[in-house]
Every structure is written in structure tokens, then in C-alpha cells.
């Protein structure tokens, strides 16, 4: 696989970009080698600057459910561009998208659009504190909720499960009100709730996507809702990754979870920078200009993003592709498990709707600790072998893979062949 131009760009980018990237995972540090630079994409494929074509299972980490440059979406974006790029004033598109989003979430009366998932989450936490009059937040180890100071703790691979900052520049005071519990552990959650009486909210990814794909146990969610209700604590569901991914709406519906505040992003902008948080009237009316919780943004509700999001969600609602996406995921899961059995490689495959991940471990993955038992050296070999066979994966053992409606049977055949060849390569390299 020729990556000469990507390598040149990586070197050139070192001068004026930090590490030649604008988001750390793009540097490929966890898999080694030179990162790829992308030129263009269409449908199920993404093409790098060297002309290598890949079946895309990154999909900008989720939002491109319809694949790249879907005709209906592109037409809507082009029409919006002709009217102007940003106004710093309200547009009708904001009202239309808000109505569509709220209709997909029972109990969501109002929504506020922002520009990223990070912004949505930090605003939701401020809102929870304003509504309850309490200060502390419980988060789960391995769940990532953006890079705001108070949540950059135990936020996925490499960070400890203590209330200590996960980054230089984050003072201990910033995370003093952030408590850590173990995902899928009722006992861990109950311990935190019993020891603190000033908890405003518990925040979680309904399906954790930043330690791989980790699905919550039914009893865990049931007890989470019971315990928080008993103590007057809100649940914040971070559906930035899962929203509109496995059903038209959120993973909450499929899992039977009833959150108080929902955070959204990625797909509701169809690939443009968008985030949102929403809830029932009594909570959302705390937000300015109706209430005293202040939050603002000049580019919030950007007309291009609203048009792209409206076109994307409308098409998802019309076509209802979720059963087919789930079947595709099951096909990939079977291919992974069959290859693992064939070449005697320890593997666990987790999936939820159109999200899937392969963990190179013999342990069932149900939380951050078990995810960390994965053999990351095997994943490195797997990652580059798949790339060489034309499959673009997230460059981390602990990132979810995403599927799009643009995948066709030829793509699926290519994926199955790539998986088999990559597992053979792992077996050959790690022969005992």
C-alpha cells in the first residue's frame, strides 16, 4: 500500500499543526505507522491522497449513516449554501430540525442546538446543576463525554478510574465534583450514591462507544433509573454517538432507559458540526432566555448544518434502514468469529445495531477493565492488514466501528475476505 503522499503531508503538517493533526487519534499513535490523509469520499468508500480506496467503517465516527455524499442530502446542502453561510440570527431551519428531533425522543419537549458533542454535554451538566441545585456528577469509567475539564477523567483508554485529572492543564479542583463508577456495576454506582448527598446527575453513554462497543445489562439500567429517582438525581444520556444510529431516535428506546436530559451530535448535522441537548419543558425552561442558566453560541443552529441534518434525518425516517444495518453488523460479527475460530485467536465481538467492535481477548467485555484485557499488539497487525486490504477502521482498539446504508454486497464480500486474510496474518505473526 503506497502512502507516500500521506507521509509527506504528515511531515509538512508538523510545522504548523500540533502533531500534524487536529484530533489526537488521527496521528495513529496507538497503531504506529504514518497516518493517512483523506482526499474525498462517496457512498461507502473513502479515498486517500495516494489514491487508495477503502470501505469506510469510520464514517467520521458515526454521523454518515447514509454514507458519503448522499444525493438527497447533498442537494439540500447545495440549496442552503446559495442562501448564505451563517447569519448570527434565527432561521426557519432551526425550528424544523428541532421539531423532528423532539418527535423522535419521548419526553423531549425542547432542544437547544450547539456546535459539538462536547458543548452539548458541558451545557447539559450545567443545566442539571441549575435544575437540582446540586454540584456533583457521576460518570462511568471508560465513557468519554468530550474534553471539558470536569469530564476529562477516566475517559477511556489510558486514564485511571480515580477522580484525578486525565490531562495536564486540568486542575484537581475541576474534577473534584466528578465521581467515578464502574460501567455495568450496580454496586459501584450505589456506593457513590450512598456516600454523597449532593449529586446532580449521573451521565452515561447508553452504549459505550469509546471503550469499544459495550452494551449495558438490563438490570444495570433498571437499577440506575430506580436509584436516581429515589434520590432526586437526573440521568443525562450522552447519545452523541448512538443517537439515530440504531433506531430513529435514541438507544434509550431500544434499551428501555428513560433519561432526563439527552445529548446529541454528529448525525443530527449529517456530518456538519452540530450538537444538541434536550429535555422536558420544566428542565429546558431553565435555559436562557427563559431561565437563568446561561448558554449561547454565535454559530449554534448554523443554517447549512440544519439543512444537512434535516435532510439526513428525514431520509432515515423515510427509509427506516435500521433492521438492514443490524443484519450487516451480524454478518461482520459472524465473519470475525469464524476467522477467530479458524486461526485460533482469542476474540470477543460486541455489537449494537450499526455499531460493532472486535476485542482481541478471551474475556467477555462488559466494562472498561475487561476492555483493557485486549491484546493491542494483535490489533495493530489487524488494523494495518485491513487497511492494506482496503478497509478503513478507527486506529484504536477502543473505538467503535460504524456501518452505513451505502454498504452493498460487494463491500460485504470484500470485508469478509479482508477479515479472513488479516486473521491469518495475525496467526502467522504470533505463532507460539
Short mmCIF file of C-alpha atoms in Angstrom, two decimals:
data_model
loop_
_atom_site.label_atom_id
_atom_site.label_comp_id
_atom_site.label_asym_id
_atom_site.label_seq_id
_atom_site.Cartn_x
_atom_site.Cartn_y
_atom_site.Cartn_z
CA UNK A 1 0.00 0.00 0.00
CA UNK A 2 1.52 3.28 -1.13
CA UNK A 3 1.20 6.09 1.45
CA UNK A 4 3.94 8.37 0.09
CA UNK A 5 1.76 11.49 -0.22
CA UNK A 6 0.18 10.93 3.19
CA UNK A 7 3.65 10.59 4.70
CA UNK A 8 4.77 13.81 3.03
CA UNK A 9 1.71 15.66 4.31
CA UNK A 10 2.25 14.30 7.80
CA UNK A 11 5.78 15.70 7.80
CA UNK A 12 4.64 19.02 6.32
CA UNK A 13 1.84 19.33 8.85
CA UNK A 14 4.25 19.08 11.78
CA UNK A 15 5.32 22.69 11.25
CA UNK A 16 2.05 24.49 11.91
CA UNK A 17 -0.30 21.84 13.31
CA UNK A 18 0.16 20.16 16.68
CA UNK A 19 1.41 16.71 15.78
CA UNK A 20 0.22 17.44 12.24
CA UNK A 21 -3.37 16.74 13.33
CA UNK A 22 -6.39 18.47 14.86
CA UNK A 23 -7.59 15.50 16.90
CA UNK A 24 -5.13 13.11 18.60
CA UNK A 25 -6.48 9.78 17.31
CA UNK A 26 -5.71 10.87 13.73
CA UNK A 27 -1.99 10.67 14.49
CA UNK A 28 -2.24 6.83 14.54
CA UNK A 29 -0.08 6.69 17.70
CA UNK A 30 -1.84 3.58 19.04
CA UNK A 31 -1.30 1.59 15.84
CA UNK A 32 2.02 3.03 14.67
CA UNK A 33 2.94 3.96 11.14
CA UNK A 34 2.16 7.07 9.19
CA UNK A 35 -1.45 8.34 9.31
CA UNK A 36 -3.48 8.59 6.13
CA UNK A 37 -4.74 11.90 4.75
CA UNK A 38 -8.11 11.76 3.03
CA UNK A 39 -8.86 13.39 -0.31
CA UNK A 40 -12.53 12.59 -0.92
CA UNK A 41 -15.34 10.12 -0.29
CA UNK A 42 -18.55 8.89 -1.87
CA UNK A 43 -21.07 6.26 -0.86
CA UNK A 44 -19.41 3.51 1.16
CA UNK A 45 -15.89 4.46 0.09
CA UNK A 46 -13.23 6.88 1.27
CA UNK A 47 -10.15 7.70 -0.83
CA UNK A 48 -6.82 8.97 0.50
CA UNK A 49 -4.41 11.40 -1.18
CA UNK A 50 -2.41 8.50 -2.62
CA UNK A 51 -5.48 7.16 -4.39
CA UNK A 52 -6.04 4.19 -2.06
CA UNK A 53 -9.73 3.34 -1.81
CA UNK A 54 -11.21 1.89 1.37
CA UNK A 55 -14.58 0.61 2.54
CA UNK A 56 -15.22 3.17 5.28
CA UNK A 57 -16.09 1.83 8.74
CA UNK A 58 -15.10 5.06 10.49
CA UNK A 59 -17.74 7.30 8.87
CA UNK A 60 -16.42 10.35 10.73
CA UNK A 61 -17.07 8.36 13.93
CA UNK A 62 -20.72 7.87 13.26
CA UNK A 63 -22.65 10.64 11.50
CA UNK A 64 -22.51 9.34 7.94
CA UNK A 65 -25.24 6.73 8.41
CA UNK A 66 -26.35 7.24 4.80
CA UNK A 67 -22.79 7.03 3.51
CA UNK A 68 -20.87 9.89 1.98
CA UNK A 69 -22.46 12.49 -0.28
CA UNK A 70 -25.95 11.01 -0.31
CA UNK A 71 -27.73 12.67 -3.27
CA UNK A 72 -30.72 13.99 -1.31
CA UNK A 73 -28.51 15.35 1.45
CA UNK A 74 -26.07 16.96 -0.96
CA UNK A 75 -28.93 18.62 -2.84
CA UNK A 76 -30.26 20.15 0.39
CA UNK A 77 -26.82 21.43 1.38
CA UNK A 78 -26.24 22.99 -2.03
CA UNK A 79 -29.59 24.81 -1.81
CA UNK A 80 -28.77 26.13 1.67
CA UNK A 81 -25.32 27.32 0.60
CA UNK A 82 -26.85 29.52 -2.07
CA UNK A 83 -28.74 31.45 0.61
CA UNK A 84 -25.72 32.22 2.77
CA UNK A 85 -23.37 30.51 5.21
CA UNK A 86 -24.17 31.99 8.62
CA UNK A 87 -26.25 34.90 9.87
CA UNK A 88 -25.94 35.17 13.63
CA UNK A 89 -29.75 35.26 13.64
CA UNK A 90 -32.54 32.69 13.70
CA UNK A 91 -33.70 30.72 10.65
CA UNK A 92 -36.72 28.54 9.97
CA UNK A 93 -34.47 25.50 9.56
CA UNK A 94 -33.74 25.51 13.30
CA UNK A 95 -37.44 25.18 14.08
CA UNK A 96 -37.93 22.39 11.54
CA UNK A 97 -35.00 20.31 12.80
CA UNK A 98 -35.95 20.88 16.44
CA UNK A 99 -39.46 19.57 15.74
CA UNK A 100 -38.08 16.47 14.02
CA UNK A 101 -35.55 15.73 16.76
CA UNK A 102 -38.05 16.20 19.59
CA UNK A 103 -40.56 13.94 17.84
CA UNK A 104 -38.02 11.11 17.99
CA UNK A 105 -37.48 11.26 21.77
CA UNK A 106 -40.40 10.69 24.18
CA UNK A 107 -40.28 13.29 26.91
CA UNK A 108 -38.17 15.76 24.93
CA UNK A 109 -40.24 18.94 24.64
CA UNK A 110 -37.48 21.37 23.76
CA UNK A 111 -33.95 21.18 22.39
CA UNK A 112 -31.05 23.63 22.20
CA UNK A 113 -28.64 23.31 19.27
CA UNK A 114 -24.93 23.84 19.85
CA UNK A 115 -21.82 23.13 17.77
CA UNK A 116 -20.35 19.90 19.15
CA UNK A 117 -20.97 16.98 21.44
CA UNK A 118 -18.53 18.41 23.96
CA UNK A 119 -20.54 21.64 24.08
CA UNK A 120 -23.81 19.73 24.39
CA UNK A 121 -22.56 17.71 27.35
CA UNK A 122 -20.98 20.56 29.28
CA UNK A 123 -24.21 22.54 28.82
CA UNK A 124 -26.34 19.60 29.94
CA UNK A 125 -24.29 19.25 33.12
CA UNK A 126 -24.66 22.96 33.86
CA UNK A 127 -28.40 22.56 33.31
CA UNK A 128 -28.61 19.55 35.64
CA UNK A 129 -26.83 21.52 38.35
CA UNK A 130 -29.10 24.51 37.82
CA UNK A 131 -32.26 22.39 37.99
CA UNK A 132 -31.30 20.31 41.05
CA UNK A 133 -29.26 22.87 42.97
CA UNK A 134 -26.58 20.19 43.48
CA UNK A 135 -22.98 20.07 42.25
CA UNK A 136 -21.61 16.55 41.87
CA UNK A 137 -21.74 14.39 38.73
CA UNK A 138 -21.27 10.63 38.47
CA UNK A 139 -19.67 9.30 35.30
CA UNK A 140 -18.61 5.79 34.35
CA UNK A 141 -15.03 4.71 33.78
CA UNK A 142 -14.30 4.37 30.08
CA UNK A 143 -17.14 6.61 28.91
CA UNK A 144 -16.00 9.69 27.02
CA UNK A 145 -18.12 12.83 27.09
CA UNK A 146 -15.91 15.36 25.37
CA UNK A 147 -12.89 17.28 26.57
CA UNK A 148 -14.41 19.72 29.06
CA UNK A 149 -12.38 19.87 32.28
CA UNK A 150 -14.86 18.30 34.68
CA UNK A 151 -15.34 15.21 32.50
CA UNK A 152 -11.79 14.57 31.36
CA UNK A 153 -11.31 11.87 33.96
CA UNK A 154 -11.48 8.08 33.46
CA UNK A 155 -12.48 8.93 29.91
CA UNK A 156 -11.46 5.84 28.01
CA UNK A 157 -8.20 4.08 27.31
CA UNK A 158 -5.19 5.16 29.32
CA UNK A 159 -6.94 7.18 32.04
CA UNK A 160 -7.26 5.92 35.60
CA UNK A 161 -10.57 5.20 37.30
CA UNK A 162 -9.96 7.72 40.06
CA UNK A 163 -11.22 11.29 40.41
CA UNK A 164 -7.94 12.62 39.13
CA UNK A 165 -7.41 14.82 36.07
CA UNK A 166 -6.93 12.89 32.84
CA UNK A 167 -4.98 15.68 31.20
CA UNK A 168 -2.32 18.23 32.03
CA UNK A 169 -3.91 21.62 32.44
CA UNK A 170 -6.96 20.26 34.23
CA UNK A 171 -6.72 21.29 37.90
CA UNK A 172 -7.80 18.87 40.60
CA UNK A 173 -10.48 21.38 41.59
CA UNK A 174 -12.10 20.93 38.18
CA UNK A 175 -12.78 17.23 38.76
CA UNK A 176 -13.45 17.40 42.49
CA UNK A 177 -17.18 17.19 41.83
CA UNK A 178 -16.82 14.31 39.35
CA UNK A 179 -17.34 10.85 40.85
CA UNK A 180 -16.39 7.63 39.07
CA UNK A 181 -18.40 4.42 38.96
CA UNK A 182 -17.84 1.21 37.00
CA UNK A 183 -20.00 0.68 33.92
CA UNK A 184 -22.46 -2.20 34.32
CA UNK A 185 -21.87 -2.33 38.10
CA UNK A 186 -24.91 -1.55 40.25
CA UNK A 187 -22.79 -1.94 43.39
CA UNK A 188 -20.26 0.65 42.24
CA UNK A 189 -22.99 3.13 41.34
CA UNK A 190 -24.89 2.56 44.57
CA UNK A 191 -21.73 3.10 46.61
CA UNK A 192 -21.25 6.57 45.10
CA UNK A 193 -24.91 7.49 45.56
CA UNK A 194 -24.88 6.33 49.18
CA UNK A 195 -21.77 8.32 50.08
CA UNK A 196 -22.77 11.66 48.53
CA UNK A 197 -25.95 13.66 49.02
CA UNK A 198 -25.20 16.47 46.57
CA UNK A 199 -25.25 14.59 43.24
CA UNK A 200 -27.00 16.48 40.45
CA UNK A 201 -26.79 13.84 37.71
CA UNK A 202 -25.42 10.56 36.50
CA UNK A 203 -24.11 10.76 32.93
CA UNK A 204 -23.54 7.77 30.68
CA UNK A 205 -23.30 6.65 27.10
CA UNK A 206 -26.32 4.30 26.78
CA UNK A 207 -23.99 2.12 24.70
CA UNK A 208 -20.38 2.92 25.47
CA UNK A 209 -18.55 3.62 22.22
CA UNK A 210 -15.22 4.89 23.46
CA UNK A 211 -14.01 1.70 25.05
CA UNK A 212 -15.19 -0.26 22.06
CA UNK A 213 -18.89 -1.15 21.89
CA UNK A 214 -20.07 -2.06 25.39
CA UNK A 215 -23.79 -2.74 25.86
CA UNK A 216 -25.32 -2.21 29.31
CA UNK A 217 -27.01 -5.02 31.20
CA UNK A 218 -30.79 -4.72 31.52
CA UNK A 219 -30.63 -4.94 35.33
CA UNK A 220 -27.94 -2.24 35.46
CA UNK A 221 -30.15 0.23 33.61
CA UNK A 222 -33.20 -0.72 35.65
CA UNK A 223 -31.39 -0.11 38.92
CA UNK A 224 -29.77 3.07 37.59
CA UNK A 225 -33.21 4.57 36.98
CA UNK A 226 -34.61 3.34 40.30
CA UNK A 227 -31.72 4.63 42.40
CA UNK A 228 -31.58 8.03 40.75
CA UNK A 229 -35.33 8.56 41.10
CA UNK A 230 -35.21 7.68 44.78
CA UNK A 231 -32.56 10.33 45.39
CA UNK A 232 -33.82 13.06 43.06
CA UNK A 233 -30.85 12.68 40.70
CA UNK A 234 -31.12 13.31 36.95
CA UNK A 235 -29.86 10.93 34.26
CA UNK A 236 -28.02 12.51 31.34
CA UNK A 237 -27.86 10.20 28.31
CA UNK A 238 -24.93 11.06 26.06
CA UNK A 239 -26.26 9.90 22.68
CA UNK A 240 -23.77 11.91 20.66
CA UNK A 241 -22.58 8.61 19.18
CA UNK A 242 -25.71 6.43 19.44
CA UNK A 243 -28.43 8.92 18.52
CA UNK A 244 -30.26 7.89 15.31
CA UNK A 245 -27.66 5.14 14.80
CA UNK A 246 -29.68 2.03 15.63
CA UNK A 247 -33.23 3.35 15.53
CA UNK A 248 -34.94 6.60 14.58
CA UNK A 249 -34.33 8.26 17.90
CA UNK A 250 -32.01 7.07 20.63
CA UNK A 251 -30.59 3.90 22.06
CA UNK A 252 -32.65 4.69 25.16
CA UNK A 253 -35.78 3.44 23.40
CA UNK A 254 -34.22 0.11 22.48
CA UNK A 255 -32.69 -0.34 25.92
CA UNK A 256 -35.70 0.77 27.94
CA UNK A 257 -33.85 3.68 29.55
CA UNK A 258 -35.70 6.89 30.35
CA UNK A 259 -33.19 9.72 30.70
CA UNK A 260 -33.97 13.22 31.96
CA UNK A 261 -31.62 15.09 29.61
CA UNK A 262 -30.36 13.78 26.26
CA UNK A 263 -27.24 14.98 24.46
CA UNK A 264 -26.97 14.59 20.69
CA UNK A 265 -24.45 15.34 17.98
CA UNK A 266 -22.81 14.01 14.82
CA UNK A 267 -25.71 12.52 12.87
CA UNK A 268 -28.21 15.31 13.59
CA UNK A 269 -25.97 17.54 11.50
CA UNK A 270 -25.44 14.90 8.81
CA UNK A 271 -21.69 15.41 9.11
CA UNK A 272 -21.62 19.15 9.76
CA UNK A 273 -20.58 20.36 13.24
CA UNK A 274 -23.72 20.13 15.40
CA UNK A 275 -24.59 19.16 18.93
CA UNK A 276 -27.76 19.45 20.97
CA UNK A 277 -29.23 18.87 24.39
CA UNK A 278 -32.91 18.45 25.12
CA UNK A 279 -35.40 17.57 27.84
CA UNK A 280 -38.90 18.15 29.12
CA UNK A 281 -40.22 21.69 29.49
CA UNK A 282 -39.65 22.11 33.23
CA UNK A 283 -35.93 21.45 32.76
CA UNK A 284 -35.30 23.20 29.45
CA UNK A 285 -37.10 26.35 30.56
CA UNK A 286 -34.22 26.89 33.00
CA UNK A 287 -32.08 27.82 29.94
CA UNK A 288 -31.67 31.46 28.85
CA UNK A 289 -33.57 33.40 27.59
CA UNK A 290 -36.40 31.67 29.51
CA UNK A 291 -34.36 30.94 32.62
CA UNK A 292 -31.20 31.81 34.49
CA UNK A 293 -28.86 29.09 33.17
CA UNK A 294 -26.80 30.88 30.56
CA UNK A 295 -25.52 29.25 27.38
CA UNK A 296 -25.02 30.85 23.98
CA UNK A 297 -23.26 30.40 20.65
CA UNK A 298 -22.95 32.57 17.55
CA UNK A 299 -22.81 29.60 15.18
CA UNK A 300 -25.39 27.48 17.00
CA UNK A 301 -28.15 26.43 14.61
CA UNK A 302 -25.96 27.14 11.59
CA UNK A 303 -28.26 27.11 8.52
CA UNK A 304 -26.05 24.76 6.49
CA UNK A 305 -25.83 22.27 9.34
CA UNK A 306 -29.58 22.49 9.91
CA UNK A 307 -30.26 21.76 6.23
CA UNK A 308 -27.86 18.81 6.19
CA UNK A 309 -29.26 17.42 9.43
CA UNK A 310 -32.86 17.83 8.29
CA UNK A 311 -32.18 16.02 5.01
CA UNK A 312 -30.29 13.22 6.76
CA UNK A 313 -32.88 12.59 9.48
CA UNK A 314 -35.78 12.87 7.03
CA UNK A 315 -34.22 10.22 4.82
CA UNK A 316 -33.54 7.96 7.81
CA UNK A 317 -37.15 8.32 8.94
CA UNK A 318 -38.46 7.62 5.43
CA UNK A 319 -36.23 4.64 4.64
CA UNK A 320 -36.02 3.11 8.15
CA UNK A 321 -32.80 1.20 7.35
CA UNK A 322 -32.08 0.01 10.87
CA UNK A 323 -33.01 -3.65 10.52
CA UNK A 324 -30.80 -3.97 7.43
CA UNK A 325 -27.92 -2.21 9.19
CA UNK A 326 -28.23 -4.62 12.10
CA UNK A 327 -28.13 -7.58 9.69
CA UNK A 328 -24.96 -6.19 8.11
CA UNK A 329 -23.39 -5.93 11.55
CA UNK A 330 -24.33 -9.54 12.30
CA UNK A 331 -22.70 -10.62 9.03
CA UNK A 332 -19.48 -8.89 10.01
CA UNK A 333 -19.71 -10.36 13.50
CA UNK A 334 -20.02 -13.87 12.02
CA UNK A 335 -17.05 -13.26 9.73
CA UNK A 336 -14.91 -12.09 12.67
CA UNK A 337 -15.89 -15.02 14.89
CA UNK A 338 -15.42 -17.55 12.11
CA UNK A 339 -11.95 -16.22 11.34
CA UNK A 340 -11.01 -16.18 15.02
CA UNK A 341 -12.08 -19.82 15.35
CA UNK A 342 -10.34 -20.81 12.12
CA UNK A 343 -7.00 -19.31 13.17
CA UNK A 344 -7.33 -19.98 16.92
CA UNK A 345 -7.26 -16.32 18.00
CA UNK A 346 -8.92 -15.07 21.17
CA UNK A 347 -11.71 -12.67 20.22
CA UNK A 348 -14.84 -11.07 21.61
CA UNK A 349 -17.22 -9.21 19.29
CA UNK A 350 -19.70 -6.71 20.69
CA UNK A 351 -22.36 -5.04 18.58
CA UNK A 352 -25.39 -2.81 18.92
CA UNK A 353 -27.37 -2.06 15.79
CA UNK A 354 -24.97 -0.48 13.29
CA UNK A 355 -22.08 -0.25 15.80
CA UNK A 356 -19.60 -3.11 16.20
CA UNK A 357 -16.17 -3.77 17.64
CA UNK A 358 -13.73 -6.67 17.86
CA UNK A 359 -11.72 -7.12 21.07
CA UNK A 360 -8.66 -9.35 20.98
CA UNK A 361 -9.31 -11.01 24.34
CA UNK A 362 -10.84 -14.19 25.73
CA UNK A 363 -12.80 -12.24 28.37
CA UNK A 364 -16.34 -11.06 27.84
CA UNK A 365 -16.16 -7.27 27.51
CA UNK A 366 -18.72 -5.52 29.68
CA UNK A 367 -16.78 -2.60 31.17
CA UNK A 368 -13.55 -0.61 30.91
CA UNK A 369 -11.47 -3.13 32.86
CA UNK A 370 -12.40 -6.07 30.65
CA UNK A 371 -11.91 -3.96 27.51
CA UNK A 372 -8.36 -3.30 28.66
CA UNK A 373 -7.57 -7.03 28.62
CA UNK A 374 -7.45 -6.76 24.82
CA UNK A 375 -4.19 -7.56 23.06
CA UNK A 376 -3.40 -4.24 21.42
CA UNK A 377 -0.39 -5.68 19.60
CA UNK A 378 -2.69 -8.04 17.72
CA UNK A 379 -4.99 -5.13 16.98
CA UNK A 380 -2.10 -3.19 15.40
CA UNK A 381 -1.44 -6.05 13.00
CA UNK A 382 -5.15 -6.39 12.30
CA UNK A 383 -5.58 -2.66 11.66
CA UNK A 384 -2.80 -2.38 9.06
CA UNK A 385 -3.69 -5.67 7.44
CA UNK A 386 -7.27 -4.48 6.99
CA UNK A 387 -6.06 -1.14 5.62
CA UNK A 388 -3.86 -2.93 3.09
CA UNK A 389 -6.91 -4.93 2.05
CA UNK A 390 -9.00 -1.81 1.52
CA UNK A 391 -10.88 -1.38 4.81
CA UNK A 392 -10.69 1.88 6.76
CA UNK A 393 -11.01 1.26 10.51
CA UNK A 394 -10.67 3.55 13.55
CA UNK A 395 -6.97 3.47 14.52
CA UNK A 396 -7.65 2.27 18.06
CA UNK A 397 -8.68 -0.98 19.72
CA UNK A 398 -11.11 1.03 21.82
CA UNK A 399 -13.14 2.83 19.16
CA UNK A 400 -16.43 1.61 17.71
CA UNK A 401 -16.77 0.74 14.03
CA UNK A 402 -19.78 2.18 12.20
CA UNK A 403 -21.84 0.90 9.27
CA UNK A 404 -23.69 2.88 6.62
CA UNK A 405 -26.62 2.18 4.34
CA UNK A 406 -24.24 2.61 1.40
CA UNK A 407 -22.61 -0.78 2.06
CA UNK A 408 -23.54 -3.22 -0.69
CA UNK A 409 -22.95 -6.94 -1.11
CA UNK A 410 -19.66 -6.37 -2.92
CA UNK A 411 -18.47 -4.37 0.08
CA UNK A 412 -19.55 -7.15 2.42
CA UNK A 413 -17.71 -9.74 0.35
CA UNK A 414 -14.59 -7.56 0.46
CA UNK A 415 -14.90 -7.20 4.22
CA UNK A 416 -15.20 -10.94 4.76
CA UNK A 417 -12.12 -11.63 2.63
CA UNK A 418 -10.16 -8.87 4.37
CA UNK A 419 -11.07 -10.23 7.80
CA UNK A 420 -10.00 -13.77 6.92
CA UNK A 421 -6.71 -12.58 5.41
CA UNK A 422 -5.99 -10.30 8.35
CA UNK A 423 -6.59 -13.04 10.92
CA UNK A 424 -4.28 -15.34 9.00
CA UNK A 425 -1.63 -12.63 9.15
CA UNK A 426 -2.11 -12.31 12.92
CA UNK A 427 -1.84 -16.09 13.35
CA UNK A 428 1.36 -16.21 11.30
CA UNK A 429 2.95 -13.33 13.22
CA UNK A 430 2.06 -14.59 16.69
CA UNK A 431 2.81 -18.29 16.23
CA UNK A 432 3.83 -19.82 19.53
#
